Each structure stands twice: as structure tokens, then as C-alpha cells.
């Protein structure tokens, strides 16, 4: 049995007309000889009537009334609505469809509500449904604990549902349908002349996703890689070939694969001069870790320590530093730009080229870091788009 998992994002199921295009893709898969398994996200994006954020806005901002468990129940509703609506569209087109919630599709998780981890996938029900001639239409982004509690997998989690099912079912491939033609050299909303990347390795896509390109969830990439399942990113609204993600190393000869960024970063500097010598400075990373603060772009110098955090955590970090009586300086509204490419390994001059491109646009670089496959530059948030375009031009992507 040739199985194909087809996941459709929020914009793909947003309107009746788009849902018909989704049905076209499902029918096309059947014509290609596949038994499709459909996974859907909630209908629309922020502001749309049945989007997850809209459902959440029915509740107050005060998180002190409900437990995280209850939040997961409302957050799971968007996908539940969406899969029933999609099942009707498929049925009207003459197909047999059966709706499955995450738990019914066999996705069993731990009880970390809001960001649950998948413990196992029991594919028996999906397989029975397929054998009975139905197309399973699975609510993405959700699972269930062993004891029957509804959980969610974290924002963008429908991608995870797609690849985890693909791996568990040993599908021929997973197709992730969205509103762009595939993975591009930069976010096409920022860079007009961004190019489609036809083939890319799991590793590089993981870097992309992990560093802020929301075109696929990083954990979805991990599951696909573990199961060695090819993933295609495609456009529901076009017939573009899309991007193929596999283990094979592509883009040979290209130094840089693409550019992405993460907004809402805050840079914190703690200097010995400001604080005399204080052992708390030496212990700071450990103290932050104990408080579950994830830090990034860490540079350790004899005179000072510098790092960045998610701006959402600024108040918590300030409290910690104030309690330790440490003085610090802080730069808010930063953006971490990541230039990604397996090909930059051992190639001299990449950093120099990046810095020159930014200098030519009068963009101040607040900090840099590099690994074998990524170079990061911290800039002010307002410089993000110009910086990305400048780097895109400099490397002729
Ligand atoms: P969906 O609702 O289908 O899951 P998302 O909004 O999660 O869609 O992801 C698709 C979006 O990802 C695109 O609209 C695009 O703006 C953004 N994106 C960011 N970086 C990239 C990139 N390098 N290539 C393609 N899309 C990107
Ligand atoms: Mg998404």
C-alpha cells in the first residue's frame, strides 16, 4: 500500500474555494496511485473566525483562572472544526472521508500541556480506516495522553503531526501544503526576488526552521529525518514542484543556502567593570538555566559576558539579575539574522562579506556568532528587512 501524508496549513483551508483546491490535491494523489492521509491545521490565520488565536481571545488575558490543561482543550478546537469541514468537502467530491482527532489517530503524548512530546504513535486505527476505503482526515497539532487528556504540540504543530504520521506509517512521502511555492532562499514576504530551493537536506532545513523560518516546524523536520521520509513543501494554490527535503546533500557548489531571522531578541551585557568582580557573573549562565531561561549568542570575554534572550523573558531575567545585585546593560528590539549554508564550512571570507554588505547599508552589527553551517548577526529589529535583502544580494542567492 503506497501511503502519502498530505498536510494542509491554515491558509490552505481558509476559504471554500481553497478547500476545493485541497480536494484537488487529494484527488490528484489518488490518481498518482497513493492512499492519502490528510492532516489539517485550524482554518485561517490570526483574526479569522475559527483560527486558534481567535478562539483563545474568547478567554481573558488573565491566565490565573484556568489550568494549562483547559487551554489545550480550547486550542485543539480549531483543528477539530477544520477536519470536519474538510471531510465534508471531500465527501461532496465523491470520496469517503473519516475524521480523526489527534488521539484517535494514535498520537500519544506526555502531559506537558501546550508543548507536549510525542511518546508513541499507534497507527492501527488509521490503517483500518484506510483498508475500509476511507481517507483519514486528521486534526493536526494535537495528541492525547495515555489517560485520555487532550494535549497540543506547540505552535506550528500540525507539521509535526504530518511527519510523525508519515514516519510511523512508513509513508512514501509527506507533502506539506502552504501558501508559498516551497522553501525559498529567504522569506518571500521580505525578499521579492527570493528563489525556490528545489532540493535541500534535513539538516539545512532544520537550521532554517530552528532559526525562525516558519515554513516548517523544526521538530517536524526531526521526525522526518529519523524516519528517513522524503518531505515536499508545496503550494496549495499552484502546481509548483515545490521543495524536496531528503538526506542527500544538495546545493553543492553554493556557499550559502539561504537567510532567515528571529525577531524579538534582547541583548544583555554584564561587565566586570560595572560590577567590580562578582562570582555571580561566573555563575550567571547556570543560574539562568536553572530558571529555564534559554539564552543564545553567548560570548565570554575577560571583561564582560554578553548574550541574547527572547524579549518575552526580559522581565524575568531583569528580576534575576536585580536579585543578584548585578548591573547590566540591555538592548531591546533586536533581530537575529541567520545566514545558513553547509557550503560555508572551511570557506574563508564569508563573515567578512556579510559584515561588508551590512556596513554598506549602514547597519550596525551588535554581535556575531558562527558555526560550521550558520553565521548569525544581531541587528536592530528595524534593520531586519534591509539587512536580509542586502545579504541576499551580496551572495547572489
Ligand atoms: P501554514 O499556515 O501553511 O503552516 P506558515 O505561515 O506556517 O503556513 O508558513 C508559511 C510561511 O512561511 C510563508 O507564508 C512565508 O512567509 C514564511 N517563510 C519564512 N521563511 C520562508 C522561506 N525561507 N521560504 C518560504 N517561506 C518562508
Ligand atoms: Mg505552519
CSV table of C-alpha atoms and ligand atoms in Angstrom, one decimal:
chain,number,residue,atom,x,y,z
A,1,UNK,CA,0.0,0.0,0.0
A,2,UNK,CA,1.5,3.3,-1.1
A,3,UNK,CA,0.7,5.8,1.6
A,4,UNK,CA,1.1,9.6,1.3
A,5,UNK,CA,0.5,12.0,4.1
A,6,UNK,CA,-0.8,15.4,2.9
A,7,UNK,CA,-0.8,18.2,5.5
A,8,UNK,CA,-2.6,21.5,4.7
A,9,UNK,CA,-1.9,24.7,6.6
A,10,UNK,CA,-4.3,27.3,7.9
A,11,UNK,CA,-4.3,29.5,4.7
A,12,UNK,CA,-4.9,26.4,2.6
A,13,UNK,CA,-8.2,25.6,4.3
A,14,UNK,CA,-9.2,29.2,4.9
A,15,UNK,CA,-12.0,29.6,2.3
A,16,UNK,CA,-14.4,27.3,0.4
A,17,UNK,CA,-12.5,27.9,-2.8
A,18,UNK,CA,-9.2,27.0,-1.2
A,19,UNK,CA,-10.7,23.9,0.3
A,20,UNK,CA,-11.8,22.8,-3.2
A,21,UNK,CA,-8.1,23.2,-4.2
A,22,UNK,CA,-7.2,21.0,-1.2
A,23,UNK,CA,-9.7,18.4,-2.5
A,24,UNK,CA,-8.0,18.6,-6.0
A,25,UNK,CA,-4.6,17.8,-4.4
A,26,UNK,CA,-6.1,14.8,-2.5
A,27,UNK,CA,-7.8,13.5,-5.7
A,28,UNK,CA,-4.6,14.0,-7.6
A,29,UNK,CA,-2.7,11.9,-5.0
A,30,UNK,CA,-5.3,9.1,-5.5
A,31,UNK,CA,-4.7,9.4,-9.3
A,32,UNK,CA,-1.0,9.0,-8.7
A,33,UNK,CA,-1.7,5.7,-7.0
A,34,UNK,CA,-1.5,6.8,-3.4
A,35,UNK,CA,-3.7,6.2,-0.4
A,36,UNK,CA,-3.7,9.7,1.1
A,37,UNK,CA,-3.8,10.5,4.8
A,38,UNK,CA,-4.9,14.1,5.2
A,39,UNK,CA,-3.8,16.3,8.1
A,40,UNK,CA,-5.3,19.8,8.6
A,41,UNK,CA,-4.5,23.0,10.6
A,42,UNK,CA,-7.1,25.3,12.0
A,43,UNK,CA,-9.0,27.4,9.4
A,44,UNK,CA,-7.3,30.7,8.6
A,45,UNK,CA,-4.8,32.9,10.5
A,46,UNK,CA,-4.9,35.3,13.4
A,47,UNK,CA,-8.1,37.3,13.3
A,48,UNK,CA,-10.0,34.8,11.2
A,49,UNK,CA,-13.2,33.5,12.9
A,50,UNK,CA,-12.0,29.9,13.6
A,51,UNK,CA,-8.3,30.4,14.0
A,52,UNK,CA,-6.7,29.3,17.2
A,53,UNK,CA,-5.8,32.8,18.3
A,54,UNK,CA,-9.4,33.9,17.8
A,55,UNK,CA,-10.7,31.1,19.9
A,56,UNK,CA,-8.1,32.0,22.6
A,57,UNK,CA,-9.3,35.6,22.5
A,58,UNK,CA,-12.7,34.4,23.9
A,59,UNK,CA,-10.8,34.0,27.2
A,60,UNK,CA,-9.4,36.8,29.3
A,61,UNK,CA,-5.8,37.7,29.3
A,62,UNK,CA,-5.6,36.6,32.9
A,63,UNK,CA,-4.0,33.2,32.9
A,64,UNK,CA,-4.8,32.6,36.6
A,65,UNK,CA,-8.2,31.1,36.2
A,66,UNK,CA,-7.7,28.1,34.0
A,67,UNK,CA,-5.1,25.3,34.1
A,68,UNK,CA,-2.9,24.6,31.1
A,69,UNK,CA,-5.0,21.5,30.6
A,70,UNK,CA,-8.0,23.6,29.8
A,71,UNK,CA,-6.1,25.9,27.4
A,72,UNK,CA,-5.1,22.8,25.4
A,73,UNK,CA,-8.7,21.9,25.1
A,74,UNK,CA,-9.7,25.2,23.5
A,75,UNK,CA,-6.5,25.3,21.4
A,76,UNK,CA,-7.4,21.9,20.0
A,77,UNK,CA,-10.8,23.1,18.8
A,78,UNK,CA,-9.6,24.9,15.6
A,79,UNK,CA,-8.2,21.7,14.1
A,80,UNK,CA,-11.3,19.8,15.1
A,81,UNK,CA,-13.6,22.2,13.3
A,82,UNK,CA,-11.3,22.2,10.3
A,83,UNK,CA,-11.1,18.5,9.8
A,84,UNK,CA,-14.9,18.0,9.9
A,85,UNK,CA,-15.3,20.8,7.4
A,86,UNK,CA,-12.6,19.3,5.2
A,87,UNK,CA,-14.1,15.8,5.4
A,88,UNK,CA,-17.5,17.2,4.1
A,89,UNK,CA,-15.7,18.9,1.2
A,90,UNK,CA,-14.0,15.6,0.3
A,91,UNK,CA,-17.3,13.7,0.7
A,92,UNK,CA,-19.1,16.1,-1.6
A,93,UNK,CA,-16.4,15.4,-4.2
A,94,UNK,CA,-17.3,11.7,-4.1
A,95,UNK,CA,-14.6,10.5,-1.7
A,96,UNK,CA,-15.1,8.6,1.6
A,97,UNK,CA,-13.6,10.5,4.4
A,98,UNK,CA,-13.3,9.8,8.2
A,99,UNK,CA,-12.4,12.4,10.8
A,100,UNK,CA,-9.9,11.6,13.5
A,101,UNK,CA,-8.8,13.7,16.4
A,102,UNK,CA,-5.1,13.5,17.2
A,103,UNK,CA,-5.6,10.9,19.9
A,104,UNK,CA,-7.9,8.9,17.7
A,105,UNK,CA,-5.2,8.9,15.1
A,106,UNK,CA,-2.9,7.3,17.7
A,107,UNK,CA,-0.7,10.2,18.7
A,108,UNK,CA,0.1,9.6,22.3
A,109,UNK,CA,1.9,12.3,24.2
A,110,UNK,CA,3.2,13.2,27.7
A,111,UNK,CA,1.2,15.7,29.7
A,112,UNK,CA,3.3,18.8,29.0
A,113,UNK,CA,0.3,20.8,28.0
A,114,UNK,CA,0.9,23.4,25.3
A,115,UNK,CA,4.1,21.7,24.1
A,116,UNK,CA,3.5,18.0,24.5
A,117,UNK,CA,6.1,15.5,23.4
A,118,UNK,CA,5.0,12.5,21.3
A,119,UNK,CA,5.7,9.2,23.2
A,120,UNK,CA,4.4,6.8,20.5
A,121,UNK,CA,2.1,6.6,17.5
A,122,UNK,CA,-0.4,3.8,17.3
A,123,UNK,CA,-1.3,3.6,13.6
A,124,UNK,CA,-3.8,0.7,13.9
A,125,UNK,CA,-6.9,2.8,13.6
A,126,UNK,CA,-5.7,4.9,10.7
A,127,UNK,CA,-4.7,1.7,8.8
A,128,UNK,CA,-8.1,0.0,9.5
A,129,UNK,CA,-9.9,3.1,8.2
A,130,UNK,CA,-7.7,3.1,5.0
A,131,UNK,CA,-8.4,-0.6,4.5
A,132,UNK,CA,-12.1,0.1,4.7
A,133,UNK,CA,-11.7,2.5,1.8
A,134,UNK,CA,-11.8,5.8,3.7
A,135,UNK,CA,-9.5,8.8,3.7
A,136,UNK,CA,-8.5,9.6,7.3
A,137,UNK,CA,-8.7,13.4,7.9
A,138,UNK,CA,-6.7,14.0,11.0
A,139,UNK,CA,-6.8,17.1,13.2
A,140,UNK,CA,-3.2,18.4,13.3
A,141,UNK,CA,-1.4,20.0,16.3
A,142,UNK,CA,-2.9,17.7,18.9
A,143,UNK,CA,-2.4,14.4,20.7
A,144,UNK,CA,-3.7,12.6,23.8
A,145,UNK,CA,-2.1,11.4,27.0
A,146,UNK,CA,-2.3,7.7,28.0
A,147,UNK,CA,-5.0,8.7,30.4
A,148,UNK,CA,-7.1,10.5,27.7
A,149,UNK,CA,-6.2,14.1,28.2
A,150,UNK,CA,-6.1,16.3,25.1
A,151,UNK,CA,-2.7,17.9,24.5
A,152,UNK,CA,-1.3,20.3,21.9
A,153,UNK,CA,2.2,20.0,20.3
A,154,UNK,CA,3.3,23.7,20.2
A,155,UNK,CA,2.7,26.4,17.7
A,156,UNK,CA,3.0,25.2,14.1
A,157,UNK,CA,2.5,21.6,15.5
A,158,UNK,CA,0.4,20.4,12.5
A,159,UNK,CA,3.6,20.0,10.6
A,160,UNK,CA,4.7,17.6,13.4
A,161,UNK,CA,1.5,15.6,13.1
A,162,UNK,CA,2.2,15.3,9.4
A,163,UNK,CA,5.8,14.0,9.6
A,164,UNK,CA,5.3,11.9,12.7
A,165,UNK,CA,2.4,10.1,11.0
A,166,UNK,CA,4.5,9.8,7.8
A,167,UNK,CA,7.3,8.2,9.7
A,168,UNK,CA,5.0,5.9,11.8
A,169,UNK,CA,3.0,4.8,8.7
A,170,UNK,CA,6.3,4.4,6.7
A,171,UNK,CA,4.6,6.6,4.0
A,172,UNK,CA,6.3,7.0,0.6
A,173,UNK,CA,6.4,10.8,1.4
A,174,UNK,CA,4.9,13.7,3.3
A,175,UNK,CA,3.6,16.7,1.4
A,176,UNK,CA,3.3,19.9,3.4
A,177,UNK,CA,1.0,22.4,1.6
A,178,UNK,CA,1.2,26.1,2.4
A,179,UNK,CA,0.8,29.5,0.7
A,180,UNK,CA,4.3,29.7,-0.9
A,181,UNK,CA,5.9,27.6,-3.6
A,182,UNK,CA,8.3,25.9,-1.3
A,183,UNK,CA,11.3,26.8,0.8
A,184,UNK,CA,12.9,29.9,-0.6
A,185,UNK,CA,16.3,31.4,-0.2
A,186,UNK,CA,14.6,34.0,2.1
A,187,UNK,CA,11.1,34.7,3.3
A,188,UNK,CA,9.3,35.9,0.1
A,189,UNK,CA,7.4,38.4,2.2
A,190,UNK,CA,10.8,40.1,2.8
A,191,UNK,CA,12.8,39.5,-0.3
A,192,UNK,CA,10.9,39.9,-3.6
A,193,UNK,CA,13.4,38.0,-5.7
A,194,UNK,CA,13.9,35.1,-3.3
A,195,UNK,CA,14.3,31.8,-5.2
A,196,UNK,CA,12.8,28.4,-4.7
A,197,UNK,CA,15.2,25.9,-3.3
A,198,UNK,CA,14.3,22.7,-5.2
A,199,UNK,CA,16.2,20.2,-3.0
A,200,UNK,CA,17.6,20.6,0.5
A,201,UNK,CA,18.9,18.4,3.2
A,202,UNK,CA,17.1,17.7,6.5
A,203,UNK,CA,20.0,19.3,8.3
A,204,UNK,CA,19.8,22.6,6.4
A,205,UNK,CA,16.0,22.8,6.7
A,206,UNK,CA,16.3,22.2,10.4
A,207,UNK,CA,18.7,25.1,10.7
A,208,UNK,CA,16.3,27.3,8.7
A,209,UNK,CA,13.3,26.3,10.8
A,210,UNK,CA,15.1,26.4,14.1
A,211,UNK,CA,16.4,29.9,13.3
A,212,UNK,CA,13.0,31.4,12.5
A,213,UNK,CA,11.7,30.4,9.1
A,214,UNK,CA,8.3,29.3,10.0
A,215,UNK,CA,7.7,27.4,6.7
A,216,UNK,CA,8.1,24.1,8.6
A,217,UNK,CA,8.3,23.3,12.3
A,218,UNK,CA,11.9,22.2,13.3
A,219,UNK,CA,10.5,19.2,15.2
A,220,UNK,CA,8.7,18.1,12.1
A,221,UNK,CA,12.0,18.0,10.3
A,222,UNK,CA,13.5,15.9,13.1
A,223,UNK,CA,10.7,13.3,12.8
A,224,UNK,CA,11.0,13.1,9.0
A,225,UNK,CA,14.8,12.7,9.3
A,226,UNK,CA,14.5,10.0,11.9
A,227,UNK,CA,12.1,8.1,9.7
A,228,UNK,CA,14.0,9.0,6.6
A,229,UNK,CA,10.8,10.0,4.9
A,230,UNK,CA,11.1,12.5,2.0
A,231,UNK,CA,9.1,15.7,2.6
A,232,UNK,CA,7.8,18.0,-0.1
A,233,UNK,CA,6.8,21.6,0.7
A,234,UNK,CA,4.3,22.7,-1.9
A,235,UNK,CA,1.8,25.4,-2.7
A,236,UNK,CA,-1.9,24.6,-2.4
A,237,UNK,CA,-2.6,27.5,-4.8
A,238,UNK,CA,-0.2,26.5,-7.6
A,239,UNK,CA,1.2,23.5,-9.3
A,240,UNK,CA,4.8,24.4,-8.4
A,241,UNK,CA,7.1,21.4,-8.0
A,242,UNK,CA,7.9,22.5,-4.5
A,243,UNK,CA,10.9,21.8,-2.4
A,244,UNK,CA,12.1,18.2,-1.7
A,245,UNK,CA,13.7,17.6,1.7
A,246,UNK,CA,15.8,14.5,2.0
A,247,UNK,CA,19.1,13.3,3.5
A,248,UNK,CA,21.1,13.9,0.3
A,249,UNK,CA,23.4,16.9,0.4
A,250,UNK,CA,22.3,19.3,-2.3
A,251,UNK,CA,23.3,22.8,-3.4
A,252,UNK,CA,26.8,21.6,-4.0
A,253,UNK,CA,29.0,24.5,-5.0
A,254,UNK,CA,26.8,27.0,-3.3
A,255,UNK,CA,28.3,28.6,-0.2
A,256,UNK,CA,25.0,29.9,1.2
A,257,UNK,CA,21.7,28.2,1.0
A,258,UNK,CA,19.5,30.9,2.5
A,259,UNK,CA,18.8,33.6,5.1
A,260,UNK,CA,16.3,33.7,7.9
A,261,UNK,CA,15.8,35.6,11.1
A,262,UNK,CA,14.3,35.6,14.5
A,263,UNK,CA,12.7,38.8,15.8
A,264,UNK,CA,12.1,39.9,19.3
A,265,UNK,CA,15.5,39.3,20.8
A,266,UNK,CA,17.1,41.3,23.6
A,267,UNK,CA,20.8,41.6,24.2
A,268,UNK,CA,22.2,41.7,27.7
A,269,UNK,CA,25.7,42.7,28.6
A,270,UNK,CA,27.2,42.2,32.1
A,271,UNK,CA,30.7,43.7,32.6
A,272,UNK,CA,33.2,43.2,35.3
A,273,UNK,CA,34.0,46.9,35.3
A,274,UNK,CA,30.4,47.8,36.2
A,275,UNK,CA,30.2,45.2,38.9
A,276,UNK,CA,33.8,45.0,40.2
A,277,UNK,CA,34.4,41.3,40.5
A,278,UNK,CA,31.4,39.3,41.4
A,279,UNK,CA,31.3,35.5,41.3
A,280,UNK,CA,27.6,35.8,40.3
A,281,UNK,CA,28.9,36.8,36.8
A,282,UNK,CA,30.7,33.5,36.6
A,283,UNK,CA,27.6,31.6,37.7
A,284,UNK,CA,25.1,33.6,35.6
A,285,UNK,CA,24.6,31.1,32.8
A,286,UNK,CA,24.0,28.3,35.3
A,287,UNK,CA,21.5,30.5,37.2
A,288,UNK,CA,19.6,31.4,34.1
A,289,UNK,CA,19.5,27.7,33.0
A,290,UNK,CA,18.1,26.7,36.4
A,291,UNK,CA,15.3,29.3,35.8
A,292,UNK,CA,14.6,27.8,32.4
A,293,UNK,CA,15.7,30.9,30.5
A,294,UNK,CA,17.1,29.9,27.2
A,295,UNK,CA,20.0,32.1,26.1
A,296,UNK,CA,21.7,32.5,22.8
A,297,UNK,CA,24.7,34.2,21.1
A,298,UNK,CA,26.7,33.7,24.2
A,299,UNK,CA,30.1,35.5,24.1
A,300,UNK,CA,32.5,35.2,27.0
A,301,UNK,CA,35.3,37.8,27.3
A,302,UNK,CA,37.7,38.6,30.1
A,303,UNK,CA,36.0,42.0,30.6
A,304,UNK,CA,32.3,41.0,30.1
A,305,UNK,CA,29.7,38.4,29.2
A,306,UNK,CA,27.1,39.1,26.5
A,307,UNK,CA,24.1,37.0,25.4
A,308,UNK,CA,20.6,37.3,24.0
A,309,UNK,CA,17.2,36.2,25.2
A,310,UNK,CA,13.7,36.1,23.9
A,311,UNK,CA,12.2,39.5,24.6
A,312,UNK,CA,9.2,37.8,26.3
A,313,UNK,CA,11.6,36.8,29.1
A,314,UNK,CA,13.1,40.3,29.7
A,315,UNK,CA,11.2,40.9,32.9
A,316,UNK,CA,12.1,37.5,34.4
A,317,UNK,CA,15.7,38.0,33.5
A,318,UNK,CA,15.8,41.5,34.9
A,319,UNK,CA,14.4,40.2,38.2
A,320,UNK,CA,17.0,37.5,38.4
A,321,UNK,CA,19.9,40.0,37.7
A,322,UNK,CA,18.4,42.6,40.1
A,323,UNK,CA,18.1,39.9,42.9
A,324,UNK,CA,21.8,39.0,42.3
A,325,UNK,CA,22.6,42.8,42.5
A,326,UNK,CA,24.3,42.6,39.1
A,327,UNK,CA,24.4,45.7,36.9
A,328,UNK,CA,23.9,45.2,33.2
A,329,UNK,CA,23.2,47.0,30.0
A,330,UNK,CA,20.4,46.0,27.8
A,331,UNK,CA,19.5,46.5,24.1
A,332,UNK,CA,15.8,45.7,23.3
A,333,UNK,CA,14.1,45.1,19.9
A,334,UNK,CA,16.9,43.1,18.3
A,335,UNK,CA,16.7,40.7,15.4
A,336,UNK,CA,18.9,37.7,15.0
A,337,UNK,CA,19.7,37.1,11.3
A,338,UNK,CA,21.0,33.7,10.3
A,339,UNK,CA,22.9,33.1,7.1
A,340,UNK,CA,22.7,29.3,6.5
A,341,UNK,CA,24.7,27.0,4.3
A,342,UNK,CA,26.5,23.7,4.6
A,343,UNK,CA,28.9,25.0,1.9
A,344,UNK,CA,30.4,27.7,4.1
A,345,UNK,CA,32.4,25.1,6.1
A,346,UNK,CA,36.1,26.0,5.7
A,347,UNK,CA,35.5,28.7,3.2
A,348,UNK,CA,37.3,31.9,4.2
A,349,UNK,CA,35.9,35.3,3.9
A,350,UNK,CA,32.2,34.6,4.4
A,351,UNK,CA,31.9,36.6,7.6
A,352,UNK,CA,33.9,39.4,6.0
A,353,UNK,CA,31.5,39.5,3.1
A,354,UNK,CA,28.5,39.6,5.5
A,355,UNK,CA,29.9,42.4,7.5
A,356,UNK,CA,30.7,44.4,4.4
A,357,UNK,CA,27.3,44.0,3.0
A,358,UNK,CA,25.7,45.3,6.2
A,359,UNK,CA,28.2,48.1,6.6
A,360,UNK,CA,27.4,49.3,3.1
A,361,UNK,CA,23.8,49.7,4.2
A,362,UNK,CA,24.9,51.5,7.4
A,363,UNK,CA,23.5,48.7,9.5
A,364,UNK,CA,25.1,48.4,12.9
A,365,UNK,CA,26.0,44.8,13.9
A,366,UNK,CA,25.5,44.3,17.6
A,367,UNK,CA,27.0,40.8,17.9
A,368,UNK,CA,28.0,37.9,15.7
A,369,UNK,CA,28.5,34.2,16.1
A,370,UNK,CA,29.2,31.3,13.8
A,371,UNK,CA,29.1,27.5,13.5
A,372,UNK,CA,30.1,25.3,10.6
A,373,UNK,CA,26.8,25.8,8.9
A,374,UNK,CA,25.4,29.2,10.1
A,375,UNK,CA,26.6,32.7,10.7
A,376,UNK,CA,24.4,34.9,13.0
A,377,UNK,CA,24.3,38.7,13.1
A,378,UNK,CA,22.4,40.6,15.7
A,379,UNK,CA,20.9,43.8,14.4
A,380,UNK,CA,18.2,46.3,15.5
A,381,UNK,CA,14.8,45.0,14.6
A,382,UNK,CA,14.1,47.9,12.3
A,383,UNK,CA,17.1,47.0,10.1
A,384,UNK,CA,15.9,43.4,9.6
A,385,UNK,CA,14.4,43.6,6.1
A,386,UNK,CA,17.2,45.8,4.7
A,387,UNK,CA,19.8,43.5,6.2
A,388,UNK,CA,18.2,40.3,4.8
A,389,UNK,CA,17.8,41.9,1.3
A,390,UNK,CA,21.5,43.2,1.4
A,391,UNK,CA,22.8,39.7,2.3
A,392,UNK,CA,20.6,38.1,-0.3
A,393,UNK,CA,22.1,40.4,-2.9
A,394,UNK,CA,25.6,40.0,-1.7
A,395,UNK,CA,25.6,36.2,-2.0
A,396,UNK,CA,23.6,36.4,-5.3
A,397,UNK,CA,21.0,33.9,-4.0
B,1,LIG,P1,0.9,27.3,7.1
B,1,LIG,O1,-0.2,28.1,7.7
B,1,LIG,O2,0.6,26.8,5.8
B,1,LIG,O3,1.5,26.3,8.0
B,1,LIG,P2,3.1,29.2,7.7
B,1,LIG,O4,2.6,30.6,7.8
B,1,LIG,O5,3.3,28.4,9.0
B,1,LIG,O6,2.0,28.4,6.8
B,1,LIG,O7,4.4,29.1,6.8
B,1,LIG,C1,4.4,29.6,5.6
B,1,LIG,C2,5.1,31.0,5.6
B,1,LIG,O8,6.5,30.8,6.0
B,1,LIG,C3,5.1,31.7,4.3
B,1,LIG,O9,3.9,32.4,4.1
B,1,LIG,C4,6.4,32.6,4.4
B,1,LIG,O10,6.0,34.0,4.6
B,1,LIG,C5,7.1,32.1,5.6
B,1,LIG,N1,8.5,31.8,5.4
B,1,LIG,C6,9.5,32.3,6.2
B,1,LIG,N2,10.7,31.9,5.6
B,1,LIG,C7,10.5,31.3,4.5
B,1,LIG,C8,11.3,30.7,3.5
B,1,LIG,N3,12.7,30.7,3.6
B,1,LIG,N4,10.7,30.1,2.4
B,1,LIG,C9,9.4,30.0,2.3
B,1,LIG,N5,8.6,30.6,3.2
B,1,LIG,C10,9.1,31.2,4.3
B,2,LIG,MG1,2.9,26.5,9.6
